[in-house]
Amino acid sequence: MASWIKKHRDTLLVAFLWSLVGAGIVFRLINPFFNNPNDFLQSDPLRHFLSARECLPTIHENWTACEIIDPLGYQFWLTTILRITAADRVATAIYAGALSILNTWFWYQWMKLCVGNKNLALAGYAVLSVLPDWTRVFQYYLQETLVLPLVGLSLWLSWATMKNPSSAKYVGTGLAWGCALLTKITALPMATVVFAWMIFKNSPNLRKPDLRNLKLPLVALAICLVVYALGPIKIFNRIHAFVLIPGGDYHRACYESGNDNMKCTFKFQDIRQGNQVYEIEAGPPSLDLRLPVPFEWKTTRKGLCLTEADFTASPFNYYPPSRMSFQDRLHYTWENIIYFFFGLSWPENTDTRYFGIFCEMMKSSRFIWLPITLAIIFLIVKKRRVDIMSVLFLVSLSFFMLQQSVIMEARYKKAWEGIAVATLFALLANRKIRNKERTSELS
């Protein structure tokens, strides 16, 4: 028996991994029928739902201010989906399940190219298929449900383009990254690294760049920027304000205040309604880590921040200037790092009507990211691997931990989680096997 198992070890491993993928697909498909996006219409999901249903509403509601400065990508996407499904519960469940399954499949296609070992790529596919938060996020109307598959698709197209370049692939890569950035700016560090990699690979001599080889990468970059520009253009056409990063300064004001809640007064000239003044009070929903008693920790943030966003002022002066001290920046950066590794992902951590006990168990999955990060850094140092995967992982990790714009929430880093899984398995792949498989694929 032992000899038979040893002989068929690889076959059994592949069968086991595919069974995990299959179980993940089944759960992703049925979960929205029990926990439907229409069941949780409050806070951000409600804002996205109303904005999409009304298609940039003109009604006088406080949330209209946020809807105007929200990124355009998810608004356009959800508007299309709601018009196709008519927000029918069954149709919405089918949509959510299908998008959830497609998401992990995109990431698997990328891992087959970047990991260099088919079995390890399949292992990465299995991990992403059973990750609780990667499943539950699709039962809500959230930007992450679109930016996750878009980042996976963008990475896949980028690697496919660099493997077998063509004009069509470069155009597709630019469009994909543009749509990802148009949906949520959290795709920025990945897009930056990938485009820098494309430019460097096509013209390694930075002192004397070969413009002929850079033509297609620069076209892809231009397409990406043009697509992203649709968001700021939408805002400018609505309120005649130049907002380069939609919603960026709003979150930055809350982060720099040192408070846990914020009341913001929005003033702008609405081309549809004239002068408007809205007041919005909100705060990050994931400040409570709910750690076990020996490790209990609470943020020092408290109180209400009162601020104003005057979009009738001159550009870049819409919000009050920052008064945050360097010492406070260090302190709240450290808090952001804690939230990055141990924060609960809202609203996935919200109790639902079904799978309640299972949901409580799934909350423990957040503790895997610190060990994975330490393991990756150890392998990078041990193997002296300075390649695109290591750079992509380290740059995106640094971006999320050190950024000075938002109070960190676990759902913001979901795309990084996929990169972390792929990087870990790429580092575990035997170099000889990687080279052998790449040689066979190119022959």
PDB file of C-alpha atoms in Angstrom, residues 70-347:
ATOM      1  CA  ASP A  70     -16.615  57.530  -6.204  1.00  0.00           C
ATOM      2  CA  PRO A  71     -14.487  55.789  -8.873  1.00  0.00           C
ATOM      3  CA  LEU A  72     -16.420  55.287 -12.097  1.00  0.00           C
ATOM      4  CA  GLY A  73     -15.530  51.672 -12.884  1.00  0.00           C
ATOM      5  CA  TYR A  74     -17.752  49.850 -10.420  1.00  0.00           C
ATOM      6  CA  GLN A  75     -20.594  52.333 -10.898  1.00  0.00           C
ATOM      7  CA  PHE A  76     -20.678  51.614 -14.623  1.00  0.00           C
ATOM      8  CA  TRP A  77     -20.297  47.859 -14.102  1.00  0.00           C
ATOM      9  CA  LEU A  78     -23.019  47.526 -11.467  1.00  0.00           C
ATOM     10  CA  THR A  79     -25.362  49.763 -13.425  1.00  0.00           C
ATOM     11  CA  THR A  80     -25.044  47.349 -16.354  1.00  0.00           C
ATOM     12  CA  ILE A  81     -25.528  44.282 -14.148  1.00  0.00           C
ATOM     13  CA  LEU A  82     -28.639  45.674 -12.432  1.00  0.00           C
ATOM     14  CA  ARG A  83     -30.194  46.500 -15.770  1.00  0.00           C
ATOM     15  CA  ILE A  84     -29.530  42.985 -17.050  1.00  0.00           C
ATOM     16  CA  THR A  85     -30.717  41.198 -13.893  1.00  0.00           C
ATOM     17  CA  ALA A  86     -33.336  43.771 -12.784  1.00  0.00           C
ATOM     18  CA  ALA A  87     -31.931  43.079  -9.275  1.00  0.00           C
ATOM     19  CA  ASP A  88     -33.795  39.762  -9.301  1.00  0.00           C
ATOM     20  CA  ARG A  89     -32.578  37.597  -6.419  1.00  0.00           C
ATOM     21  CA  VAL A  90     -31.899  34.457  -8.473  1.00  0.00           C
ATOM     22  CA  ALA A  91     -30.301  36.344 -11.356  1.00  0.00           C
ATOM     23  CA  THR A  92     -28.126  38.290  -8.905  1.00  0.00           C
ATOM     24  CA  ALA A  93     -27.046  35.056  -7.203  1.00  0.00           C
ATOM     25  CA  ILE A  94     -26.052  33.545 -10.543  1.00  0.00           C
ATOM     26  CA  TYR A  95     -24.093  36.679 -11.418  1.00  0.00           C
ATOM     27  CA  ALA A  96     -22.295  36.793  -8.043  1.00  0.00           C
ATOM     28  CA  GLY A  97     -21.433  33.086  -8.122  1.00  0.00           C
ATOM     29  CA  ALA A  98     -20.198  33.210 -11.711  1.00  0.00           C
ATOM     30  CA  LEU A  99     -18.017  36.272 -11.065  1.00  0.00           C
ATOM     31  CA  SER A 100     -16.574  34.644  -7.945  1.00  0.00           C
ATOM     32  CA  ILE A 101     -15.628  31.505  -9.886  1.00  0.00           C
ATOM     33  CA  LEU A 102     -14.224  33.521 -12.794  1.00  0.00           C
ATOM     34  CA  ASN A 103     -12.109  35.552 -10.368  1.00  0.00           C
ATOM     35  CA  THR A 104     -10.061  32.620  -9.055  1.00  0.00           C
ATOM     36  CA  TRP A 105      -9.795  31.166 -12.581  1.00  0.00           C
ATOM     37  CA  PHE A 106      -8.158  34.383 -13.810  1.00  0.00           C
ATOM     38  CA  TRP A 107      -5.633  34.203 -10.982  1.00  0.00           C
ATOM     39  CA  TYR A 108      -4.953  30.528 -11.784  1.00  0.00           C
ATOM     40  CA  GLN A 109      -4.213  31.380 -15.413  1.00  0.00           C
ATOM     41  CA  TRP A 110      -1.685  33.949 -14.194  1.00  0.00           C
ATOM     42  CA  MET A 111      -0.104  31.539 -11.706  1.00  0.00           C
ATOM     43  CA  LYS A 112       0.411  28.945 -14.451  1.00  0.00           C
ATOM     44  CA  LEU A 113       2.645  31.512 -16.163  1.00  0.00           C
ATOM     45  CA  CYS A 114       4.413  33.093 -13.189  1.00  0.00           C
ATOM     46  CA  VAL A 115       4.940  30.138 -10.830  1.00  0.00           C
ATOM     47  CA  GLY A 116       6.625  27.933 -13.412  1.00  0.00           C
ATOM     48  CA  ASN A 117       5.374  24.652 -11.946  1.00  0.00           C
ATOM     49  CA  LYS A 118       1.952  23.307 -12.886  1.00  0.00           C
ATOM     50  CA  ASN A 119       1.335  21.459  -9.620  1.00  0.00           C
ATOM     51  CA  LEU A 120       2.344  24.439  -7.491  1.00  0.00           C
ATOM     52  CA  ALA A 121       0.190  26.722  -9.636  1.00  0.00           C
ATOM     53  CA  LEU A 122      -2.679  24.322  -9.024  1.00  0.00           C
ATOM     54  CA  ALA A 123      -1.898  24.451  -5.292  1.00  0.00           C
ATOM     55  CA  GLY A 124      -2.193  28.235  -5.472  1.00  0.00           C
ATOM     56  CA  TYR A 125      -5.514  27.853  -7.279  1.00  0.00           C
ATOM     57  CA  ALA A 126      -6.732  25.551  -4.505  1.00  0.00           C
ATOM     58  CA  VAL A 127      -5.683  28.012  -1.785  1.00  0.00           C
ATOM     59  CA  LEU A 128      -7.475  30.931  -3.447  1.00  0.00           C
ATOM     60  CA  SER A 129     -10.539  28.738  -4.064  1.00  0.00           C
ATOM     61  CA  VAL A 130     -11.006  27.984  -0.369  1.00  0.00           C
ATOM     62  CA  LEU A 131      -9.969  31.370   1.058  1.00  0.00           C
ATOM     63  CA  PRO A 132     -13.054  32.431   3.071  1.00  0.00           C
ATOM     64  CA  ASP A 133     -12.888  36.173   2.428  1.00  0.00           C
ATOM     65  CA  TRP A 134     -12.303  35.643  -1.276  1.00  0.00           C
ATOM     66  CA  THR A 135     -15.606  33.759  -1.342  1.00  0.00           C
ATOM     67  CA  ARG A 136     -17.754  35.840   0.987  1.00  0.00           C
ATOM     68  CA  VAL A 137     -16.870  39.220  -0.516  1.00  0.00           C
ATOM     69  CA  PHE A 138     -18.950  38.317  -3.579  1.00  0.00           C
ATOM     70  CA  GLN A 139     -22.131  38.232  -1.511  1.00  0.00           C
ATOM     71  CA  TYR A 140     -21.988  42.040  -1.308  1.00  0.00           C
ATOM     72  CA  TYR A 141     -22.121  44.964  -3.726  1.00  0.00           C
ATOM     73  CA  LEU A 142     -18.503  46.077  -3.303  1.00  0.00           C
ATOM     74  CA  GLN A 143     -15.768  47.438  -5.549  1.00  0.00           C
ATOM     75  CA  GLU A 144     -13.536  44.536  -4.514  1.00  0.00           C
ATOM     76  CA  THR A 145     -15.826  42.108  -6.359  1.00  0.00           C
ATOM     77  CA  LEU A 146     -14.734  43.753  -9.606  1.00  0.00           C
ATOM     78  CA  VAL A 147     -11.187  44.882  -8.883  1.00  0.00           C
ATOM     79  CA  LEU A 148     -10.132  41.370  -7.789  1.00  0.00           C
ATOM     80  CA  PRO A 149     -10.924  39.652 -11.111  1.00  0.00           C
ATOM     81  CA  LEU A 150      -9.650  42.691 -13.023  1.00  0.00           C
ATOM     82  CA  VAL A 151      -6.259  42.566 -11.293  1.00  0.00           C
ATOM     83  CA  GLY A 152      -6.080  38.808 -11.886  1.00  0.00           C
ATOM     84  CA  LEU A 153      -6.964  39.308 -15.549  1.00  0.00           C
ATOM     85  CA  SER A 154      -4.469  42.172 -15.878  1.00  0.00           C
ATOM     86  CA  LEU A 155      -1.636  40.103 -14.405  1.00  0.00           C
ATOM     87  CA  TRP A 156      -2.483  37.154 -16.654  1.00  0.00           C
ATOM     88  CA  LEU A 157      -2.523  39.331 -19.768  1.00  0.00           C
ATOM     89  CA  SER A 158       0.714  41.052 -18.725  1.00  0.00           C
ATOM     90  CA  TRP A 159       2.608  37.770 -18.370  1.00  0.00           C
ATOM     91  CA  ALA A 160       1.073  36.385 -21.552  1.00  0.00           C
ATOM     92  CA  THR A 161       2.112  39.560 -23.374  1.00  0.00           C
ATOM     93  CA  MET A 162       5.705  39.346 -22.179  1.00  0.00           C
ATOM     94  CA  LYS A 163       5.862  35.660 -23.123  1.00  0.00           C
ATOM     95  CA  ASN A 164       4.493  36.047 -26.666  1.00  0.00           C
ATOM     96  CA  PRO A 165       4.256  39.787 -27.457  1.00  0.00           C
ATOM     97  CA  SER A 166       1.727  41.125 -29.943  1.00  0.00           C
ATOM     98  CA  SER A 167      -0.001  44.430 -30.545  1.00  0.00           C
ATOM     99  CA  ALA A 168      -3.391  42.999 -29.549  1.00  0.00           C
ATOM    100  CA  LYS A 169      -2.019  41.672 -26.237  1.00  0.00           C
ATOM    101  CA  TYR A 170      -0.431  45.009 -25.356  1.00  0.00           C
ATOM    102  CA  VAL A 171      -3.713  46.790 -26.089  1.00  0.00           C
ATOM    103  CA  GLY A 172      -5.640  44.247 -23.988  1.00  0.00           C
ATOM    104  CA  THR A 173      -3.160  44.641 -21.129  1.00  0.00           C
ATOM    105  CA  GLY A 174      -3.534  48.425 -21.160  1.00  0.00           C
ATOM    106  CA  LEU A 175      -7.333  48.182 -21.194  1.00  0.00           C
ATOM    107  CA  ALA A 176      -7.373  45.656 -18.344  1.00  0.00           C
ATOM    108  CA  TRP A 177      -5.106  47.715 -16.076  1.00  0.00           C
ATOM    109  CA  GLY A 178      -7.033  50.871 -16.945  1.00  0.00           C
ATOM    110  CA  CYS A 179     -10.309  49.231 -15.920  1.00  0.00           C
ATOM    111  CA  ALA A 180      -8.735  47.938 -12.695  1.00  0.00           C
ATOM    112  CA  LEU A 181      -7.508  51.424 -11.742  1.00  0.00           C
ATOM    113  CA  LEU A 182     -10.834  52.939 -12.783  1.00  0.00           C
ATOM    114  CA  THR A 183     -12.512  50.561 -10.328  1.00  0.00           C
ATOM    115  CA  LYS A 184     -10.217  51.085  -7.346  1.00  0.00           C
ATOM    116  CA  ILE A 185      -6.855  52.760  -6.861  1.00  0.00           C
ATOM    117  CA  THR A 186      -5.618  49.781  -4.778  1.00  0.00           C
ATOM    118  CA  ALA A 187      -4.471  48.283  -8.109  1.00  0.00           C
ATOM    119  CA  LEU A 188      -1.912  51.089  -8.478  1.00  0.00           C
ATOM    120  CA  PRO A 189       1.203  49.404  -6.997  1.00  0.00           C
ATOM    121  CA  MET A 190       0.680  46.273  -9.127  1.00  0.00           C
ATOM    122  CA  ALA A 191       0.110  48.306 -12.288  1.00  0.00           C
ATOM    123  CA  THR A 192       3.176  50.464 -11.603  1.00  0.00           C
ATOM    124  CA  VAL A 193       5.486  47.473 -11.143  1.00  0.00           C
ATOM    125  CA  VAL A 194       4.136  45.640 -14.201  1.00  0.00           C
ATOM    126  CA  PHE A 195       4.467  48.612 -16.565  1.00  0.00           C
ATOM    127  CA  ALA A 196       7.970  49.363 -15.258  1.00  0.00           C
ATOM    128  CA  TRP A 197       8.852  45.694 -15.855  1.00  0.00           C
ATOM    129  CA  MET A 198       7.475  45.807 -19.399  1.00  0.00           C
ATOM    130  CA  ILE A 199       9.439  48.941 -20.230  1.00  0.00           C
ATOM    131  CA  PHE A 200      12.673  47.594 -18.717  1.00  0.00           C
ATOM    132  CA  LYS A 201      12.374  44.210 -20.454  1.00  0.00           C
ATOM    133  CA  ASN A 202      11.857  45.906 -23.805  1.00  0.00           C
ATOM    134  CA  SER A 203      14.689  48.386 -23.302  1.00  0.00           C
ATOM    135  CA  PRO A 204      17.154  47.271 -20.589  1.00  0.00           C
ATOM    136  CA  ASN A 205      19.552  50.159 -21.332  1.00  0.00           C
ATOM    137  CA  LEU A 206      17.836  53.024 -19.524  1.00  0.00           C
ATOM    138  CA  ARG A 207      20.517  55.509 -20.558  1.00  0.00           C
ATOM    139  CA  LYS A 208      19.853  54.881 -24.253  1.00  0.00           C
ATOM    140  CA  PRO A 209      16.278  53.568 -24.462  1.00  0.00           C
ATOM    141  CA  ASP A 210      15.277  51.890 -27.704  1.00  0.00           C
ATOM    142  CA  LEU A 211      12.143  53.786 -28.688  1.00  0.00           C
ATOM    143  CA  ARG A 212      11.225  51.194 -31.308  1.00  0.00           C
ATOM    144  CA  ASN A 213      11.005  48.465 -28.667  1.00  0.00           C
ATOM    145  CA  LEU A 214       9.216  50.791 -26.264  1.00  0.00           C
ATOM    146  CA  LYS A 215       6.462  51.660 -28.714  1.00  0.00           C
ATOM    147  CA  LEU A 216       3.999  48.930 -27.671  1.00  0.00           C
ATOM    148  CA  PRO A 217       4.605  49.174 -23.876  1.00  0.00           C
ATOM    149  CA  LEU A 218       4.090  52.932 -24.044  1.00  0.00           C
ATOM    150  CA  VAL A 219       0.926  52.457 -26.094  1.00  0.00           C
ATOM    151  CA  ALA A 220      -0.370  50.058 -23.408  1.00  0.00           C
ATOM    152  CA  LEU A 221       0.508  52.577 -20.696  1.00  0.00           C
ATOM    153  CA  ALA A 222      -1.220  55.374 -22.621  1.00  0.00           C
ATOM    154  CA  ILE A 223      -4.365  53.260 -23.034  1.00  0.00           C
ATOM    155  CA  CYS A 224      -4.337  52.521 -19.300  1.00  0.00           C
ATOM    156  CA  LEU A 225      -4.075  56.217 -18.420  1.00  0.00           C
ATOM    157  CA  VAL A 226      -6.800  57.217 -20.882  1.00  0.00           C
ATOM    158  CA  VAL A 227      -9.207  54.657 -19.415  1.00  0.00           C
ATOM    159  CA  TYR A 228      -8.377  55.764 -15.869  1.00  0.00           C
ATOM    160  CA  ALA A 229      -8.898  59.421 -16.845  1.00  0.00           C
ATOM    161  CA  LEU A 230     -12.593  58.696 -17.400  1.00  0.00           C
ATOM    162  CA  GLY A 231     -13.080  58.842 -13.608  1.00  0.00           C
ATOM    163  CA  PRO A 232     -11.645  62.326 -13.046  1.00  0.00           C
ATOM    164  CA  ILE A 233     -13.400  63.494 -16.219  1.00  0.00           C
ATOM    165  CA  LYS A 234     -16.741  62.270 -14.858  1.00  0.00           C
ATOM    166  CA  ILE A 235     -16.205  64.228 -11.645  1.00  0.00           C
ATOM    167  CA  PHE A 236     -15.106  67.368 -13.501  1.00  0.00           C
ATOM    168  CA  ASN A 237     -18.129  67.245 -15.795  1.00  0.00           C
ATOM    169  CA  ARG A 238     -20.430  66.951 -12.778  1.00  0.00           C
ATOM    170  CA  ILE A 239     -18.990  69.494 -10.322  1.00  0.00           C
ATOM    171  CA  HIS A 240     -16.195  71.255 -12.260  1.00  0.00           C
ATOM    172  CA  ALA A 241     -13.544  70.086  -9.799  1.00  0.00           C
ATOM    173  CA  PHE A 242     -10.244  68.448 -10.719  1.00  0.00           C
ATOM    174  CA  VAL A 243      -9.944  65.305  -8.566  1.00  0.00           C
ATOM    175  CA  LEU A 244      -7.052  63.158  -9.768  1.00  0.00           C
ATOM    176  CA  ILE A 245      -7.729  60.288  -7.341  1.00  0.00           C
ATOM    177  CA  PRO A 246     -11.500  60.019  -6.723  1.00  0.00           C
ATOM    178  CA  GLY A 247     -12.181  59.803  -3.009  1.00  0.00           C
ATOM    179  CA  GLY A 248      -8.482  59.958  -2.130  1.00  0.00           C
ATOM    180  CA  ASP A 249      -8.404  63.218  -0.180  1.00  0.00           C
ATOM    181  CA  TYR A 250     -11.623  62.353   1.615  1.00  0.00           C
ATOM    182  CA  HIS A 251     -10.042  59.221   3.110  1.00  0.00           C
ATOM    183  CA  ARG A 252      -6.761  61.030   3.748  1.00  0.00           C
ATOM    184  CA  ALA A 253      -8.525  63.670   5.857  1.00  0.00           C
ATOM    185  CA  CYS A 254      -9.942  60.950   8.100  1.00  0.00           C
ATOM    186  CA  TYR A 255      -6.584  59.158   8.338  1.00  0.00           C
ATOM    187  CA  GLU A 256      -4.647  62.284   9.280  1.00  0.00           C
ATOM    188  CA  SER A 257      -7.201  63.437  11.842  1.00  0.00           C
ATOM    189  CA  GLY A 258      -6.341  60.716  14.354  1.00  0.00           C
ATOM    190  CA  ASN A 259     -10.080  60.244  14.971  1.00  0.00           C
ATOM    191  CA  ASP A 260     -12.179  57.142  14.445  1.00  0.00           C
ATOM    192  CA  ASN A 261     -15.134  58.984  12.897  1.00  0.00           C
ATOM    193  CA  MET A 262     -15.467  61.914  10.562  1.00  0.00           C
ATOM    194  CA  LYS A 263     -18.158  64.401   9.638  1.00  0.00           C
ATOM    195  CA  CYS A 264     -17.393  66.049   6.333  1.00  0.00           C
ATOM    196  CA  THR A 265     -19.272  68.974   4.798  1.00  0.00           C
ATOM    197  CA  PHE A 266     -19.179  68.826   1.004  1.00  0.00           C
ATOM    198  CA  LYS A 267     -19.639  72.038  -0.975  1.00  0.00           C
ATOM    199  CA  PHE A 268     -19.737  72.098  -4.761  1.00  0.00           C
ATOM    200  CA  GLN A 269     -21.430  73.516  -7.809  1.00  0.00           C
ATOM    201  CA  ASP A 270     -23.548  70.693  -9.212  1.00  0.00           C
ATOM    202  CA  ILE A 271     -24.293  71.236 -12.907  1.00  0.00           C
ATOM    203  CA  ARG A 272     -27.674  69.568 -12.367  1.00  0.00           C
ATOM    204  CA  GLN A 273     -28.745  71.161  -9.074  1.00  0.00           C
ATOM    205  CA  GLY A 274     -26.623  74.279  -8.603  1.00  0.00           C
ATOM    206  CA  ASN A 275     -24.880  75.024  -5.300  1.00  0.00           C
ATOM    207  CA  GLN A 276     -25.070  72.035  -2.981  1.00  0.00           C
ATOM    208  CA  VAL A 277     -24.018  71.394   0.606  1.00  0.00           C
ATOM    209  CA  TYR A 278     -24.034  67.832   1.945  1.00  0.00           C
ATOM    210  CA  GLU A 279     -22.953  66.467   5.321  1.00  0.00           C
ATOM    211  CA  ILE A 280     -21.658  62.928   5.656  1.00  0.00           C
ATOM    212  CA  GLU A 281     -20.684  61.220   8.890  1.00  0.00           C
ATOM    213  CA  ALA A 282     -18.836  57.926   8.578  1.00  0.00           C
ATOM    214  CA  GLY A 283     -16.013  55.899  10.046  1.00  0.00           C
ATOM    215  CA  PRO A 284     -14.017  52.742   9.275  1.00  0.00           C
ATOM    216  CA  PRO A 285     -16.093  49.694  10.271  1.00  0.00           C
ATOM    217  CA  SER A 286     -13.093  47.443  10.989  1.00  0.00           C
ATOM    218  CA  LEU A 287     -11.303  49.205  13.847  1.00  0.00           C
ATOM    219  CA  ASP A 288     -12.162  46.438  16.327  1.00  0.00           C
ATOM    220  CA  LEU A 289      -9.741  43.561  15.694  1.00  0.00           C
ATOM    221  CA  ARG A 290     -11.494  41.171  18.100  1.00  0.00           C
ATOM    222  CA  LEU A 291      -8.213  39.475  18.989  1.00  0.00           C
ATOM    223  CA  PRO A 292      -8.008  36.758  21.668  1.00  0.00           C
ATOM    224  CA  VAL A 293      -7.682  38.083  25.208  1.00  0.00           C
ATOM    225  CA  PRO A 294      -3.888  37.596  25.603  1.00  0.00           C
ATOM    226  CA  PHE A 295      -3.327  39.619  22.399  1.00  0.00           C
ATOM    227  CA  GLU A 296      -6.116  42.144  22.830  1.00  0.00           C
ATOM    228  CA  TRP A 297      -5.284  45.479  21.232  1.00  0.00           C
ATOM    229  CA  LYS A 298      -7.254  48.635  20.529  1.00  0.00           C
ATOM    230  CA  THR A 299      -6.549  51.657  18.415  1.00  0.00           C
ATOM    231  CA  THR A 300      -5.780  55.018  19.969  1.00  0.00           C
ATOM    232  CA  ARG A 301      -8.104  56.669  17.470  1.00  0.00           C
ATOM    233  CA  LYS A 302     -11.134  58.270  19.071  1.00  0.00           C
ATOM    234  CA  GLY A 303     -13.429  61.217  18.643  1.00  0.00           C
ATOM    235  CA  LEU A 304     -15.096  62.918  15.708  1.00  0.00           C
ATOM    236  CA  CYS A 305     -13.179  64.792  13.026  1.00  0.00           C
ATOM    237  CA  LEU A 306     -14.993  67.832  11.611  1.00  0.00           C
ATOM    238  CA  THR A 307     -13.723  68.794   8.189  1.00  0.00           C
ATOM    239  CA  GLU A 308     -14.850  70.429   4.968  1.00  0.00           C
ATOM    240  CA  ALA A 309     -14.436  69.622   1.300  1.00  0.00           C
ATOM    241  CA  ASP A 310     -14.938  72.804  -0.711  1.00  0.00           C
ATOM    242  CA  PHE A 311     -14.883  71.836  -4.385  1.00  0.00           C
ATOM    243  CA  THR A 312     -15.558  75.442  -5.393  1.00  0.00           C
ATOM    244  CA  ALA A 313     -12.021  76.351  -4.267  1.00  0.00           C
ATOM    245  CA  SER A 314      -8.932  76.243  -6.461  1.00  0.00           C
ATOM    246  CA  PRO A 315      -7.581  72.783  -7.416  1.00  0.00           C
ATOM    247  CA  PHE A 316      -5.620  70.905  -4.735  1.00  0.00           C
ATOM    248  CA  ASN A 317      -7.081  73.218  -2.068  1.00  0.00           C
ATOM    249  CA  TYR A 318     -10.392  71.435  -1.686  1.00  0.00           C
ATOM    250  CA  TYR A 319      -9.509  70.060   1.769  1.00  0.00           C
ATOM    251  CA  PRO A 320      -7.773  71.770   4.719  1.00  0.00           C
ATOM    252  CA  PRO A 321      -3.971  71.314   4.727  1.00  0.00           C
ATOM    253  CA  SER A 322      -2.484  68.457   6.704  1.00  0.00           C
ATOM    254  CA  ARG A 323      -1.465  69.167  10.297  1.00  0.00           C
ATOM    255  CA  MET A 324      -0.323  65.671  11.153  1.00  0.00           C
ATOM    256  CA  SER A 325       3.024  65.525  12.948  1.00  0.00           C
ATOM    257  CA  PHE A 326       5.781  63.115  11.911  1.00  0.00           C
ATOM    258  CA  GLN A 327       5.456  61.314  15.247  1.00  0.00           C
ATOM    259  CA  ASP A 328       1.736  60.779  14.668  1.00  0.00           C
ATOM    260  CA  ARG A 329       2.471  59.495  11.169  1.00  0.00           C
ATOM    261  CA  LEU A 330       4.815  56.882  12.580  1.00  0.00           C
ATOM    262  CA  HIS A 331       2.252  55.889  15.191  1.00  0.00           C
ATOM    263  CA  TYR A 332      -0.676  55.529  12.808  1.00  0.00           C
ATOM    264  CA  THR A 333       1.505  53.821  10.204  1.00  0.00           C
ATOM    265  CA  TRP A 334       2.254  51.188  12.850  1.00  0.00           C
ATOM    266  CA  GLU A 335      -1.473  50.869  13.516  1.00  0.00           C
ATOM    267  CA  ASN A 336      -2.066  50.425   9.786  1.00  0.00           C
ATOM    268  CA  ILE A 337       0.486  47.599   9.715  1.00  0.00           C
ATOM    269  CA  ILE A 338      -1.394  45.884  12.552  1.00  0.00           C
ATOM    270  CA  TYR A 339      -4.670  46.239  10.638  1.00  0.00           C
ATOM    271  CA  PHE A 340      -2.968  44.971   7.492  1.00  0.00           C
ATOM    272  CA  PHE A 341      -1.991  41.657   9.046  1.00  0.00           C
ATOM    273  CA  PHE A 342      -4.689  41.112  11.675  1.00  0.00           C
ATOM    274  CA  GLY A 343      -7.681  43.197  10.628  1.00  0.00           C
ATOM    275  CA  LEU A 344     -11.076  41.657  10.010  1.00  0.00           C
ATOM    276  CA  SER A 345     -12.350  42.124   6.487  1.00  0.00           C
ATOM    277  CA  TRP A 346     -15.624  44.047   6.574  1.00  0.00           C
ATOM    278  CA  PRO A 347     -18.389  43.301   5.697  1.00  0.00           C
TER     279      PRO A 347
END
